[in-house]
CSV table of C-alpha atoms and ligand atoms in Angstrom, one decimal:
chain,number,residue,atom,x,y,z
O,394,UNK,CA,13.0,-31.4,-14.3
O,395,UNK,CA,13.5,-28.2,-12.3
O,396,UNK,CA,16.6,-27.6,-15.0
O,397,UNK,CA,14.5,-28.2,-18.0
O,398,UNK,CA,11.8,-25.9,-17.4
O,399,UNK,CA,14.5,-23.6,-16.3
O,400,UNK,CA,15.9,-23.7,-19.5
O,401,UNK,CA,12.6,-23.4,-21.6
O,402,UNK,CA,12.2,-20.1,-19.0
O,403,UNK,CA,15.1,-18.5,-19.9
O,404,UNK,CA,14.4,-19.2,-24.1
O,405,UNK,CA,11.3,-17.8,-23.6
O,406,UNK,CA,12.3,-14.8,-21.3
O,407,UNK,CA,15.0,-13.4,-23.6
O,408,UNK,CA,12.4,-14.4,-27.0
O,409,UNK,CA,10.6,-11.8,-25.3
O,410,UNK,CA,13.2,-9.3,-24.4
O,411,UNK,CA,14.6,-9.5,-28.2
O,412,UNK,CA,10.6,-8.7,-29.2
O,413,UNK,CA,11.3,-5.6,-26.7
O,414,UNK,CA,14.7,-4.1,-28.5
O,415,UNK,CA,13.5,-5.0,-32.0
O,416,UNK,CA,10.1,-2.4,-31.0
O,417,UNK,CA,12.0,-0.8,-29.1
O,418,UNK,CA,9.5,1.0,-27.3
O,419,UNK,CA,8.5,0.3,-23.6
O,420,UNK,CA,5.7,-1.6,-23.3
O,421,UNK,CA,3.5,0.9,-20.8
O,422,UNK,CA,4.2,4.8,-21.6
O,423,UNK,CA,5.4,5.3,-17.4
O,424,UNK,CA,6.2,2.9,-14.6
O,425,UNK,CA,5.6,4.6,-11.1
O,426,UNK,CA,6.9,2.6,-7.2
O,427,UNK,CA,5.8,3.0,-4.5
O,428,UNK,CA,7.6,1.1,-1.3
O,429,UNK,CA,10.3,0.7,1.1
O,430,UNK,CA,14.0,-0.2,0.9
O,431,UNK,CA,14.1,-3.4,-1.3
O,432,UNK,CA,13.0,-0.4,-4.0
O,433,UNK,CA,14.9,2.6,-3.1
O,434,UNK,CA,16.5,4.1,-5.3
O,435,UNK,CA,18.0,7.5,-2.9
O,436,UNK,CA,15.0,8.7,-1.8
O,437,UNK,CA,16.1,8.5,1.8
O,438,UNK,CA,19.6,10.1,1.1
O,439,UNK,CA,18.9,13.8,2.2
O,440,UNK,CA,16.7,12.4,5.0
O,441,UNK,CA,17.9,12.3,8.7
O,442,UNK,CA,17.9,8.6,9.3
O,443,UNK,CA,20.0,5.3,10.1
O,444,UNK,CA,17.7,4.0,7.0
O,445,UNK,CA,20.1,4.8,4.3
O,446,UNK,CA,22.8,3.6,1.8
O,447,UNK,CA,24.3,5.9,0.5
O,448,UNK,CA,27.7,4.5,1.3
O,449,UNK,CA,29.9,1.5,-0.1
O,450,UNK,CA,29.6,-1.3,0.1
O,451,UNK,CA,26.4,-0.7,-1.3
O,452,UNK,CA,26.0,-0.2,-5.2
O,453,UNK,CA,29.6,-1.9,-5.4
O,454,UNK,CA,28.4,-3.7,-8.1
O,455,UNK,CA,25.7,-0.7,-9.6
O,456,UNK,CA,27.5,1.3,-13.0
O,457,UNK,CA,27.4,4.9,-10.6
O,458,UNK,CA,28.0,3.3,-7.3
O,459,UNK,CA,26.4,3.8,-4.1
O,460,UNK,CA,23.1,5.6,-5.0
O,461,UNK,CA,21.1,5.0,-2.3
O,462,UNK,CA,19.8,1.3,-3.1
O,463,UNK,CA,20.0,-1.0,-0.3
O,464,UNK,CA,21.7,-4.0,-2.5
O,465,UNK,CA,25.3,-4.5,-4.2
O,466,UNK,CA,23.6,-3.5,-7.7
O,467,UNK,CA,20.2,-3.5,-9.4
O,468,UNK,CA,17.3,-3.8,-7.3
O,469,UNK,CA,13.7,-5.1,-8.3
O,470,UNK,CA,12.2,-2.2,-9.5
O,471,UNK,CA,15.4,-2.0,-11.8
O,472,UNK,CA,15.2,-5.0,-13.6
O,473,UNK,CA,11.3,-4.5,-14.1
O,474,UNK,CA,12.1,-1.1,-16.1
O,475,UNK,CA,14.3,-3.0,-17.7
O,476,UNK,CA,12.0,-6.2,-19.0
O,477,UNK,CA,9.4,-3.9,-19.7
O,478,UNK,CA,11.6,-1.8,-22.5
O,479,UNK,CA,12.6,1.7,-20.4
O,480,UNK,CA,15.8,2.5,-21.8
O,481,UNK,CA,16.6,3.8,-18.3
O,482,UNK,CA,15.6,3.3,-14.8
O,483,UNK,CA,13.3,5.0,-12.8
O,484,UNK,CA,14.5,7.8,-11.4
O,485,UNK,CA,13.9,9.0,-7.5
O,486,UNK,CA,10.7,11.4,-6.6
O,487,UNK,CA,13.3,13.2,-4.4
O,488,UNK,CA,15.5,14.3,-7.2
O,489,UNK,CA,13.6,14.1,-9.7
O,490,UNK,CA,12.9,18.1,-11.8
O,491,UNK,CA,10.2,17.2,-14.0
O,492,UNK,CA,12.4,16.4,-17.4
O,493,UNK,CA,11.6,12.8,-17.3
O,494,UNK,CA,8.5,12.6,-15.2
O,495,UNK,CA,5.8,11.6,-17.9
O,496,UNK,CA,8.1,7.8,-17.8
O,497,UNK,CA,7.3,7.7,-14.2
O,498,UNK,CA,9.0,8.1,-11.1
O,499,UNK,CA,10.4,6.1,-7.8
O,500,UNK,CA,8.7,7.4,-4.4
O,501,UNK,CA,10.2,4.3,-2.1
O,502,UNK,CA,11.5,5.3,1.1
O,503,UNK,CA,13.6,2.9,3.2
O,504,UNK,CA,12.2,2.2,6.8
O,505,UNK,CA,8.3,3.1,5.8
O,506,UNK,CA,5.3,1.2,6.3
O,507,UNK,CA,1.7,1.1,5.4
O,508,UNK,CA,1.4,2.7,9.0
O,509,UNK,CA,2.7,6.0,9.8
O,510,UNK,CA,4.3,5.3,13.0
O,511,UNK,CA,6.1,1.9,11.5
O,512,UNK,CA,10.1,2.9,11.4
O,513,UNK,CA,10.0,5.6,13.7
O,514,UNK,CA,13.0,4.9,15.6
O,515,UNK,CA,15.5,5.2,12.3
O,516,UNK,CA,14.7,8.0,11.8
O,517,UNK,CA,12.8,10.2,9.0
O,518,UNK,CA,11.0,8.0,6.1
O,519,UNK,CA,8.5,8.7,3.4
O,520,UNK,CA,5.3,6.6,4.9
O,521,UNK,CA,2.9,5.0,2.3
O,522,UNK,CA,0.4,8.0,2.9
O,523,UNK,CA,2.9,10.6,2.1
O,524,UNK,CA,4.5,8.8,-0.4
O,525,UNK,CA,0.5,9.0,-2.0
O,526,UNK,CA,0.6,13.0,-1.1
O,527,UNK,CA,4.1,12.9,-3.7
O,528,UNK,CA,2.0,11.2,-6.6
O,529,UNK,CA,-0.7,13.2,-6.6
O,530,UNK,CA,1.6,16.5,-6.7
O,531,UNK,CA,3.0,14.3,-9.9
O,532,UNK,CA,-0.3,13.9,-11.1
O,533,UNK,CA,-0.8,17.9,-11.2
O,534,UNK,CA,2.4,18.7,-12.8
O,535,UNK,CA,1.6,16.0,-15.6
O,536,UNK,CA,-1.6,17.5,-15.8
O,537,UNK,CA,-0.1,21.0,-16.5
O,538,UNK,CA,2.5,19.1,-19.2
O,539,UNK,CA,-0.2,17.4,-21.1
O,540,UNK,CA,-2.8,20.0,-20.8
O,541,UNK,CA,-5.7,19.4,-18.3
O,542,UNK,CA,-6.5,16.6,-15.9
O,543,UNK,CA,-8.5,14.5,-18.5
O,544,UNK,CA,-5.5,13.9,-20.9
O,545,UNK,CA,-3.4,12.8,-17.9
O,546,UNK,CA,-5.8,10.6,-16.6
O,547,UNK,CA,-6.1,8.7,-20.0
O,548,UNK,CA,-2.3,8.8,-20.1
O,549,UNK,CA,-2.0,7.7,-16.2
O,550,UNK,CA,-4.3,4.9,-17.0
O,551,UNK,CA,-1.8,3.6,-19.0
O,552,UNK,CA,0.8,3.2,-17.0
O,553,UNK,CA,2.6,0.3,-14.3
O,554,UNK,CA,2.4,0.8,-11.0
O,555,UNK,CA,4.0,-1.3,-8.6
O,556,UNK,CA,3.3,-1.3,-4.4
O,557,UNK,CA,5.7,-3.2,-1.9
O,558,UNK,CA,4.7,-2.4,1.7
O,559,UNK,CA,4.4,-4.3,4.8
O,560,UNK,CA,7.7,-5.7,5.5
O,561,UNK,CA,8.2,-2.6,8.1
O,562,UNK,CA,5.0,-3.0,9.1
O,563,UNK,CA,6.3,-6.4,11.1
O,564,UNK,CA,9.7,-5.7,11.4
O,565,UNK,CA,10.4,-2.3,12.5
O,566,UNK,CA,7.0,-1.9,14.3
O,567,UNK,CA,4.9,-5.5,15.5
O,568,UNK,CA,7.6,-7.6,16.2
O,569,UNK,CA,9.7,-4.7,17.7
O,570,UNK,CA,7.7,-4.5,21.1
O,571,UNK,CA,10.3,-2.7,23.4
O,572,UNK,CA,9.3,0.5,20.9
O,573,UNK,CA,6.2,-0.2,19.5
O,574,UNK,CA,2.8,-0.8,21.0
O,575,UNK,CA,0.6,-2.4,18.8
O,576,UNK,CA,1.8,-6.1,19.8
O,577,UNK,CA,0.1,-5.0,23.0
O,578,UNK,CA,-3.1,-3.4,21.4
O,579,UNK,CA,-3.8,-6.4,18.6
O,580,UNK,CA,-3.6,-9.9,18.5
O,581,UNK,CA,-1.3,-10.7,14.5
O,582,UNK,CA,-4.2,-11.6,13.8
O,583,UNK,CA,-5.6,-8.3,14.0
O,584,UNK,CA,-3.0,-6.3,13.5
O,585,UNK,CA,-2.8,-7.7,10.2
O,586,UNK,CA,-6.5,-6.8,9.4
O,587,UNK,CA,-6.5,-3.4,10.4
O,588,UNK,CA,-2.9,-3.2,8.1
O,589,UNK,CA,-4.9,-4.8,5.2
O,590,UNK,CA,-7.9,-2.5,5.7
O,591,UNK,CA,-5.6,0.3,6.1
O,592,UNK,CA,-3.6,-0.5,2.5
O,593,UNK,CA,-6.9,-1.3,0.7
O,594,UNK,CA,-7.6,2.6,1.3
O,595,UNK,CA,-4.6,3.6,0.7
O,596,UNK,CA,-4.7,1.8,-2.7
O,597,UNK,CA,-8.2,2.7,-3.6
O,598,UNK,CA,-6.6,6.5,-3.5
O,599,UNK,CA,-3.5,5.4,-5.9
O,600,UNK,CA,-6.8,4.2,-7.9
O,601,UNK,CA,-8.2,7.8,-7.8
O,602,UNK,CA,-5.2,9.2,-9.2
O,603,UNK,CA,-6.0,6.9,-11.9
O,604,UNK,CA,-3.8,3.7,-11.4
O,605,UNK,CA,-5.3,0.8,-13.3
O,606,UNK,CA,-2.7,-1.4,-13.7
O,607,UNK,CA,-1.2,-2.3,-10.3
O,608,UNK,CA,1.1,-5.2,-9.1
O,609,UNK,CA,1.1,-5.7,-5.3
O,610,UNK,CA,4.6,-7.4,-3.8
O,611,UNK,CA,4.0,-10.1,-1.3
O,612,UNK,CA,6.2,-10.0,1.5
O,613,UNK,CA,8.9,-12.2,1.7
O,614,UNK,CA,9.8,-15.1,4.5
O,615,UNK,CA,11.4,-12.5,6.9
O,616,UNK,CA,11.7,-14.9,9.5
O,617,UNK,CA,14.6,-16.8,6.8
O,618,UNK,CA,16.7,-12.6,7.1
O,619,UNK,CA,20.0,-12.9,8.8
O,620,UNK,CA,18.9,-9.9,10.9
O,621,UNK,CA,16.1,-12.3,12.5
O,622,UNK,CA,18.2,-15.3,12.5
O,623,UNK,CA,20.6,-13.7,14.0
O,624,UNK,CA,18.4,-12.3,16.6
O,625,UNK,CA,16.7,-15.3,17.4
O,626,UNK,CA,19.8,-17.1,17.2
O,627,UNK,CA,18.9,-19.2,14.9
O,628,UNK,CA,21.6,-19.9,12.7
O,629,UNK,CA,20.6,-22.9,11.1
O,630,UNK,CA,16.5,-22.3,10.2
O,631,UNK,CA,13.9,-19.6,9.5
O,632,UNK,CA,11.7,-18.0,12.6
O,633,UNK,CA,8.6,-19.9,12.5
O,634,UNK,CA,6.4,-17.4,14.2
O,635,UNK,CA,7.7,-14.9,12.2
O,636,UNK,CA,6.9,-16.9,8.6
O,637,UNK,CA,3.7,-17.4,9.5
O,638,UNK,CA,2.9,-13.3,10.4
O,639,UNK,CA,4.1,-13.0,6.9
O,640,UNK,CA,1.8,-15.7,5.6
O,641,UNK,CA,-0.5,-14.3,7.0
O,642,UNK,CA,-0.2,-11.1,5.4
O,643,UNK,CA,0.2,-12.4,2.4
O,644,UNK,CA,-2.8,-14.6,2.0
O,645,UNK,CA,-4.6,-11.4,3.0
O,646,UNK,CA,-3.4,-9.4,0.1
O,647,UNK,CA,-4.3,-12.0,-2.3
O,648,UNK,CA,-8.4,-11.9,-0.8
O,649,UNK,CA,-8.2,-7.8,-1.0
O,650,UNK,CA,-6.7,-8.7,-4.7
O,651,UNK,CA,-10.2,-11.0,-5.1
O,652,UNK,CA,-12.5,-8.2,-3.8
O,653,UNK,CA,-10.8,-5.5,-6.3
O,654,UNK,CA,-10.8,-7.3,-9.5
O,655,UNK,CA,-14.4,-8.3,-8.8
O,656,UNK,CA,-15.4,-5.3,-8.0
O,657,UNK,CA,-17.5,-3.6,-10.5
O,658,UNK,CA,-17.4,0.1,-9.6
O,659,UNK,CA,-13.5,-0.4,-10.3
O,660,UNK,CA,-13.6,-0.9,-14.0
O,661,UNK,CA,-10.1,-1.6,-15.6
O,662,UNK,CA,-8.5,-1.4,-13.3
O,663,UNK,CA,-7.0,-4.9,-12.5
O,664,UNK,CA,-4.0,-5.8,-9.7
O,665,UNK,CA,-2.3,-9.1,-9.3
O,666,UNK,CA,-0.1,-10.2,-6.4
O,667,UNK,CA,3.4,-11.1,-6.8
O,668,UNK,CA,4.5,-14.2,-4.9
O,669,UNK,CA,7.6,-13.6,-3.0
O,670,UNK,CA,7.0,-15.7,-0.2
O,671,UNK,CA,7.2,-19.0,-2.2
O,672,UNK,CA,9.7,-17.5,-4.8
O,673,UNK,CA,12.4,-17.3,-2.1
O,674,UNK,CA,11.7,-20.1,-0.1
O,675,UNK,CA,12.5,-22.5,-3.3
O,676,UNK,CA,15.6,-20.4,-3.6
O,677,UNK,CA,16.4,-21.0,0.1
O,678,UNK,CA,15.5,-24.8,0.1
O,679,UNK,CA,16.9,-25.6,-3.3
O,680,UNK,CA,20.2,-22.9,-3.2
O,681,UNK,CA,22.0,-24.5,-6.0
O,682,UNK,CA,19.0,-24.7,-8.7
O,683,UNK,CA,19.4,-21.2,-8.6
O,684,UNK,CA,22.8,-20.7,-8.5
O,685,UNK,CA,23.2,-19.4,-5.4
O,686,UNK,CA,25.3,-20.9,-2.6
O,687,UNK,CA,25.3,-19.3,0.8
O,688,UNK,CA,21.2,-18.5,1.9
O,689,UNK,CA,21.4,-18.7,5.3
O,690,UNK,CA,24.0,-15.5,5.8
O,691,UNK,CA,24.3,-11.9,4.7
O,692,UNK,CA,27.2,-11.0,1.9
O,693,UNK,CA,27.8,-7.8,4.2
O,694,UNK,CA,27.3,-8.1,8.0
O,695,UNK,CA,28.3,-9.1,11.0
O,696,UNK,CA,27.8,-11.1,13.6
O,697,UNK,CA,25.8,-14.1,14.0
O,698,UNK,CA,24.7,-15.6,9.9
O,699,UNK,CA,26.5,-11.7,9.2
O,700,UNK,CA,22.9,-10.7,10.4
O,701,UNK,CA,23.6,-9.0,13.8
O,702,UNK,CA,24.6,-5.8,12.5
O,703,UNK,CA,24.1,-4.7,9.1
O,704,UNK,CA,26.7,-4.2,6.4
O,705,UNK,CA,28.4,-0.8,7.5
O,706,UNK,CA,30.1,2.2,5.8
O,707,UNK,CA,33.0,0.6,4.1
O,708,UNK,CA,32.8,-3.1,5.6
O,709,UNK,CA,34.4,-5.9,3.0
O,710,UNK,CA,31.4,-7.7,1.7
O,711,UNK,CA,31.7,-11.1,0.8
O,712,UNK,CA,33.5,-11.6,-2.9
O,713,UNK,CA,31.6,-14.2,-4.9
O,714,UNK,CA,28.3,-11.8,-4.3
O,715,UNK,CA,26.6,-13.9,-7.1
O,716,UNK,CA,26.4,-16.7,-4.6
O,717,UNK,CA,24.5,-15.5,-1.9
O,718,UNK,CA,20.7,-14.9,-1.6
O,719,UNK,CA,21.2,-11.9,0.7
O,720,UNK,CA,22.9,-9.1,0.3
O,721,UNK,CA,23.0,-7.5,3.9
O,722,UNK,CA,20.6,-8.1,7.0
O,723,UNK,CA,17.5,-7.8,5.3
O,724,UNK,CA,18.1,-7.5,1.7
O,725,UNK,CA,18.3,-9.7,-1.1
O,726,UNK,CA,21.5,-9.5,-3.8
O,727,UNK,CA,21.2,-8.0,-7.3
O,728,UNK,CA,21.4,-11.7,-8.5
O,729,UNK,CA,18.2,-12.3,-6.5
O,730,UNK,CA,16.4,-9.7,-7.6
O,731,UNK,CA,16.7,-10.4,-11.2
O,732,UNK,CA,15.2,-13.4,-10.3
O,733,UNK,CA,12.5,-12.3,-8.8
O,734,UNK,CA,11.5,-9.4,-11.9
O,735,UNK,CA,12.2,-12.2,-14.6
O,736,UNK,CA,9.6,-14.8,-12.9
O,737,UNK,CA,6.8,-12.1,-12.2
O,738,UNK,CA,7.1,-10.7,-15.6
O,739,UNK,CA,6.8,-13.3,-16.9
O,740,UNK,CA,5.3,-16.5,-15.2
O,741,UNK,CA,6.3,-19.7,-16.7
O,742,UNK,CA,5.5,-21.2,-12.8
O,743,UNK,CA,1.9,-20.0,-12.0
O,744,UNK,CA,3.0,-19.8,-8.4
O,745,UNK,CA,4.9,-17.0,-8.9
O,746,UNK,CA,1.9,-14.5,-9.4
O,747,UNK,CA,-1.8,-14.5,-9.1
O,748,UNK,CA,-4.2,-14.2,-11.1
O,749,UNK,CA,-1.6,-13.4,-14.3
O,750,UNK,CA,2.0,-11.9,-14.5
O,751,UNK,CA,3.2,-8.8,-15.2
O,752,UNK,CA,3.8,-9.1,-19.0
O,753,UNK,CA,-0.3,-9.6,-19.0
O,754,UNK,CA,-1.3,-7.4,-16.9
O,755,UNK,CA,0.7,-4.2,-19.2
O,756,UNK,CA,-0.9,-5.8,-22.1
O,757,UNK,CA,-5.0,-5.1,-21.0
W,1338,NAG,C1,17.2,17.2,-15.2
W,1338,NAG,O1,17.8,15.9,-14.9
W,1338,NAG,C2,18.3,15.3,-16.0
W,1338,NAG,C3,18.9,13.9,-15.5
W,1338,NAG,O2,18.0,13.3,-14.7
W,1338,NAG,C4,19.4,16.1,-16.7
W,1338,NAG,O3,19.8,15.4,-17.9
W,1338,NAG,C5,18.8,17.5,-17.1
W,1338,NAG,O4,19.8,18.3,-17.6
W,1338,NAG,C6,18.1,18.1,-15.8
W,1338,NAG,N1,17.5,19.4,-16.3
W,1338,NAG,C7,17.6,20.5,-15.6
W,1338,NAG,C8,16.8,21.7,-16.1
W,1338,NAG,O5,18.3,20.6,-14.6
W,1339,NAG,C1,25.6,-22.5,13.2
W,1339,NAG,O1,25.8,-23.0,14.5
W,1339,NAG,C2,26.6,-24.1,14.4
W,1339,NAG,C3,26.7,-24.7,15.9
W,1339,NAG,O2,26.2,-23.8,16.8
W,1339,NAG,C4,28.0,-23.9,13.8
W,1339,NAG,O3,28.7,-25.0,13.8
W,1339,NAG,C5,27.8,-23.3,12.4
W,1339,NAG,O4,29.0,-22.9,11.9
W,1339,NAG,C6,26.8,-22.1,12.5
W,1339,NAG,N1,26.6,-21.7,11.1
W,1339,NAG,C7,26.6,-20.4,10.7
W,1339,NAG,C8,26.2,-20.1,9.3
W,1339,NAG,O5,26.9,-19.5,11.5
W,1340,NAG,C1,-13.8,-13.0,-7.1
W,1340,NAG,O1,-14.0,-13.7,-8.3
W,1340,NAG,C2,-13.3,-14.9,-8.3
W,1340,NAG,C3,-13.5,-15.5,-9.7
W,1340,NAG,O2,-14.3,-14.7,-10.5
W,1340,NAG,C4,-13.9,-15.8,-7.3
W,1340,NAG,O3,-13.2,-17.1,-7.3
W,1340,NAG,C5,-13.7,-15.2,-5.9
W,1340,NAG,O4,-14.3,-15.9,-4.9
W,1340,NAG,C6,-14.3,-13.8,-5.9
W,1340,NAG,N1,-13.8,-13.2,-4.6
W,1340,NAG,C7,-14.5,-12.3,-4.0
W,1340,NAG,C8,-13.8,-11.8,-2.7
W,1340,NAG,O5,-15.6,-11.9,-4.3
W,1341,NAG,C1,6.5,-23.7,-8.8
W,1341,NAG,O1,6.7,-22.9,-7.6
W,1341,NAG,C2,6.5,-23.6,-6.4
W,1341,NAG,C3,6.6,-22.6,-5.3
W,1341,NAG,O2,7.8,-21.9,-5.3
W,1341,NAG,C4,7.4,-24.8,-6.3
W,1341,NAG,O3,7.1,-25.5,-5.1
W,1341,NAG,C5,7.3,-25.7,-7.5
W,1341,NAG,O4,8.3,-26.7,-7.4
W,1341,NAG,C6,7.5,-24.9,-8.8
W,1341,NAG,N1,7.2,-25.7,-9.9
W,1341,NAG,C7,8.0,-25.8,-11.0
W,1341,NAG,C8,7.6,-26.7,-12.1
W,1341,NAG,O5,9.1,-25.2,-11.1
């Protein structure tokens, strides 16, 4: 069964893709990111902070190498440029000068959060709010290339913009107590409100700037990581406590997603939520339906399910790299990642995204 519709997911998948080369045009004029590592693309590189990749093992498998991407090759954010017809991918906000800019641009920053403080102890990152202060200095110089603010708001409204924050938020702040405070000042159950009120106005400014199509990453089980398996030495199954934080979150996101499409005084703008969570835990329970065969340790690591320390400068990662679900510590492989941008484009498992995929959402 799970084969079958596997199959009829694939035909369909690449029936689309040929529609793409035969056009030949992407599908939205500019695709902008905003998030933390699982999208950087070298934004952190210049920064002074553990939070960085650029350094093999990392891009062993990418066509330039290491480039900053925390992943053996293509990240997410890749393959979505890809499925939605960009010739090339995304480049980084940090070295970006302007030639490409009106196809969008990359602002993730490894280690940052939806709060400021989240990552603090790594070192320098581009939080969510400055990471907002870099689009709208984007959305000035577009405005000068196009000719007034009006034009590039019609044109901004065009584009795909995708949001992945939150996975700091628990790891490298709430359930880091000896550094950070707020498992002291909230129960999760607040802390994840104030988080979720906290993103809603950070999005509702990305909506200023004139975002109106948006796709919001749920956060994956992060309690399933090698770095917290390791750490709770749990070599064999996920942190509970930390699954259901994320849950948490997530089911959170999906009621802010509710309130924005139904709310009137947003019109067209529309945002869906893309279902990590559930994508990766049927990877992780059913390893071999998707190819993979190791899940339960890093490719590049050490230590304890290779999650103890996390893959270092010139470390031998694992060969078959195809096989395993994560790459290092905390990051998923290249072969998981395509995964993941093929079902959210496009949903043949309604799971996998709410209230529609990606592939309808560029179309309104
Ligand atoms: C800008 O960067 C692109 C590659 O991203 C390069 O092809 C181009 O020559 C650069 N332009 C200038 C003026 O440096
Ligand atoms: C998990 O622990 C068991 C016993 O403690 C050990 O036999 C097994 O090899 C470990 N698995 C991994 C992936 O480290
Ligand atoms: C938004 O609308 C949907 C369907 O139109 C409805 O099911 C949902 O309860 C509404 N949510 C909120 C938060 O108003
Ligand atoms: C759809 O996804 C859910 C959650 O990942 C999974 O439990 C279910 O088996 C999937 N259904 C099919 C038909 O693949």
């Amino acid at each position: 069964m799970a084969s079958y519709n596997q199959l009829i997911m694939f035909i369909l998948f690449y029936i689309f893709m040929l529609a793409t080369w035969v056009v030949g045009k992407p599908q939205v004029p500019c695709y902008f990111i905003f998030g933390d590592s699982l999208v950087d693309n070298g934004n952190n590189n210049h920064l002074v902070t553990f939070a960085k990749a650029i350094y093999l093992p990392h891009g062993i498998d990418y066509s330039s190498g290491p480039t900053g991407r925390f992943c053996n090759g293509r990240t997410f954010a890749d393959f979505m440029a890809e499925n939605l017809g960009f010739t090339s991918e995304i480049p980084p906000f940090a070295f970006s000068n302007g030639s490409n800019i009106l196809l969008g641009l990359n602002y993730a920053s490894a280690a940052a959060g939806i709060r400021s403080e989240t990552g603090w102890h790594l070192g320098d990152r581009i939080t969510f709010d400055e990471q907002l202060q870099n689009h709208e200095l984007t959305v000035l110089i577009i405005s000068d290339v196009l000719g007034g603010y009006d034009l590039a708001s019609t044109y901004l409204q065009k584009c795909f913009y995708h949001i992945g924050f939150g996975s700091n938020d628990y790891l490298n702040n709430y359930f880091m107590s000896a550094v950070y405070d707020t498992s002291n000042m909230f129960t999760v159950e607040e802390f994840t409100k104030v988080l979720i009120q906290q993103y809603r106005s950070q999005i509702l400014k990305l909506h200023s700037y004139g975002a109106r199509k948006v796709a919001l990453h749920g956060l994956g089980p992060i309690g399933c990581t090698p770095y917290e398996m390791s750490r709770h030495s749990s070599n064999e199954s996920c942190v509970e406590y930390i699954n259901t934080a994320v849950q948490l979150f997530n089911h959170h996101v999906k009621l802010l997603i509710d309130e924005l499409n139904n709310d009137t005084s947003l019109e067209n703008a529309k945002f869906i939520y893309l279902n990590f969570y559930d994508m990766s835990m049927e990877a992780i329970q059913h390893p071999s339906a998707f190819g993979f065969k190791v899940v339960n340790s890093a490719c590049c690591g050490t230590g304890l399910n290779n999650g103890a320390l996390t893959c270092l400068p010139f470390e031998v990662p694992c060969r078959d790299r195809n096989e395993y679900f994560f790459w290092d510590a905390y990051h998923s492989t290249e072969a998981a990642n395509k995964i993941g941008a093929r079902r959210t484009y496009l949903a043949i498992n309604q799971s996998d995204v709410y209230p529609f995929d990606v592939y309808h959402l560029v179309q309104l």
